[in-house]
Amino acid sequence: MTHTAPLALREPANQVEPRARTLWRIVPLVVGIPAFLIATIVALAVPQARAAAIAVAVAALVATLFFTVVVPEWRYRFHRWEVSPAAVYTQSGWFRRTAVIIPIARIQVVDTEAGPIEQLLRLATLTVTTASSAGTIRIVGLDAETARRIAADLTTTTQAYPGDAT
């Protein structure tokens, strides 16, 4: 009997679509700009609340800048995915890294979704689910056509495994 060394865990091969950075910037802008504007209006209109409102406006501005400039680039650098003949593998996280590998034979459901902003950017989210509650992968920021193709390919591939993937 021959023993082979286990394969070293490596980063998945593919990054998400570069347009995902735009998607990740939109929510902080939608929340941050109104918060900044409201705090600024309160600072100008209500002298008794001026100091607190200025603090809130500055905090909103700093947070908005951080979450629209730094975080999308950071997420883009670390969010990766790969589909091989044996498994679907993702890596995500910026402070806390998460790697999830789902063997093809364990896949039960594959779907894609795209909200209005994702549709506008021609992006989609691919979700791969197993019977396990911990066995779900969500790949956010894929090109919409790529997500549809992967979903179709995985659906076809999983049909080769009899049973209910449990």
C-alpha positions as a printed Julia matrix, in Angstrom:
166×3 Matrix{Float64}:
   0.0    0.0     0.0
   1.41   3.38   -0.98
   0.77   6.44    1.16
   0.76   9.84   -0.43
   1.33  13.07    1.43
  -1.82  15.13    1.98
  -2.24  18.08   -0.32
  -1.43  21.45    1.22
  -4.4   23.78    1.49
  -3.86  26.66   -0.9
  -5.8   29.73   -1.91
  -8.55  29.12   -4.45
  -7.48  30.08   -7.95
 -10.09  32.72   -8.87
 -10.79  36.19   -7.59
 -14.31  37.56   -7.75
 -15.19  39.99  -10.53
 -13.45  43.4   -10.17
 -16.91  45.03  -10.43
 -17.67  43.54   -6.99
 -15.64  46.37   -5.47
 -18.26  48.81   -6.79
 -21.02  46.68   -5.27
 -19.23  46.7    -1.91
 -18.93  50.52   -2.06
 -22.58  51.26   -2.71
 -24.08  50.24    0.67
 -21.66  52.33    2.76
 -22.34  55.3     0.48
 -26.12  54.85    0.71
 -25.91  54.76    4.52
 -22.96  57.07    5.14
 -23.84  60.08    2.99
 -27.33  60.6     4.48
 -25.93  60.11    8.02
 -23.27  62.74    7.33
 -25.79  65.16    5.8
 -28.33  64.78    8.61
 -25.65  65.28   11.28
 -24.36  68.36    9.43
 -27.86  69.86    9.16
 -28.47  69.22   12.88
 -25.1   70.87   13.71
 -26.08  73.96   11.74
 -29.71  74.14   12.87
 -29.56  73.17   16.56
 -26.9   75.09   18.52
 -27.44  73.0    21.68
 -26.57  69.8    19.79
 -23.76  71.26   17.69
 -20.83  69.45   19.38
 -22.51  66.04   19.33
 -23.77  66.51   15.76
 -20.3   67.51   14.55
 -18.85  64.4    16.22
 -21.47  62.24   14.51
 -20.81  63.94   11.14
 -17.07  63.38   11.43
 -17.57  59.75   12.51
 -19.97  59.18    9.6
 -17.52  60.72    7.15
 -14.54  58.7     8.42
 -16.56  55.45    8.47
 -17.94  56.1     4.98
 -14.47  56.75    3.59
 -13.04  53.65    5.28
 -15.86  51.38    4.07
 -15.84  52.76    0.52
 -12.08  53.05   -0.03
 -10.3   50.48    2.15
 -12.75  47.63    2.76
 -13.72  46.87   -0.88
 -10.06  46.62   -1.89
  -9.31  44.45    1.11
 -12.28  42.15    0.43
 -11.36  41.89   -3.24
  -7.83  40.84   -2.35
  -8.94  37.98   -0.07
 -12.26  36.74   -1.5
 -11.48  33.83   -3.81
 -13.28  30.82   -5.25
 -12.64  27.7    -7.27
 -14.7   24.86   -8.71
 -12.78  21.66   -9.44
 -14.01  18.23  -10.51
 -13.84  17.21   -6.83
 -15.06  20.23   -4.84
 -16.21  23.83   -4.59
 -13.77  25.88   -2.54
 -14.09  29.43   -1.25
 -12.05  31.77    0.89
 -13.44  34.93    2.39
 -12.96  37.38    5.2
 -10.66  40.27    5.9
 -10.1   40.11    9.65
 -11.26  36.56   10.19
 -10.47  34.27    7.27
 -12.84  31.47    6.38
 -12.11  28.66    3.93
 -14.91  26.27    2.99
 -14.58  23.2     0.8
 -17.67  21.29   -0.31
 -17.09  17.98   -2.1
 -19.13  17.75   -5.29
 -20.81  14.57   -4.02
 -22.22  16.48   -0.99
 -23.92  19.27   -2.97
 -27.71  19.33   -2.72
 -28.72  22.76   -4.04
 -27.06  25.23   -6.39
 -28.64  28.59   -7.11
 -27.87  32.08   -8.25
 -29.37  35.37   -7.21
 -28.89  38.97   -8.19
 -30.47  41.96   -6.52
 -31.13  45.19   -8.4
 -27.66  46.63   -7.83
 -25.99  43.35   -8.79
 -28.1   43.21  -11.95
 -27.08  46.75  -12.82
 -23.41  45.74  -12.43
 -23.97  42.39  -14.24
 -23.02  40.48  -11.09
 -24.6   37.56   -9.23
 -24.2   35.52   -6.08
 -23.75  31.76   -6.39
 -24.95  29.68   -3.44
 -23.95  26.03   -3.05
 -25.67  24.14   -0.24
 -25.28  20.72    1.39
 -27.51  18.91    3.88
 -25.32  20.19    6.71
 -26.27  23.49    8.31
 -22.6   24.47    8.1
 -22.34  23.44    4.49
 -23.27  26.52    2.53
 -20.99  28.54    0.3
 -21.99  31.97   -1.01
 -19.74  33.48   -3.66
 -20.69  37.14   -3.92
 -19.49  39.23   -6.83
 -19.31  36.76   -9.7
 -19.95  37.83  -13.26
 -23.64  36.97  -13.82
 -22.97  34.78  -16.83
 -20.14  32.97  -15.02
 -22.44  32.31  -12.05
 -25.15  30.89  -14.34
 -22.63  28.69  -16.15
 -21.14  27.35  -12.9
 -24.64  26.64  -11.51
 -25.57  24.73  -14.66
 -22.27  22.81  -14.68
 -22.53  21.89  -10.99
 -26.13  20.77  -11.44
 -25.07  18.49  -14.28
 -21.99  17.22  -12.42
 -23.87  16.41   -9.21
 -26.34  14.25  -11.15
 -23.51  11.71  -11.54
 -23.66  11.05   -7.78
 -26.62   8.88   -6.78
 -28.44   9.43   -3.51
 -29.36  12.57   -1.66
 -25.83  13.89   -0.92
 -26.09  13.17    2.81
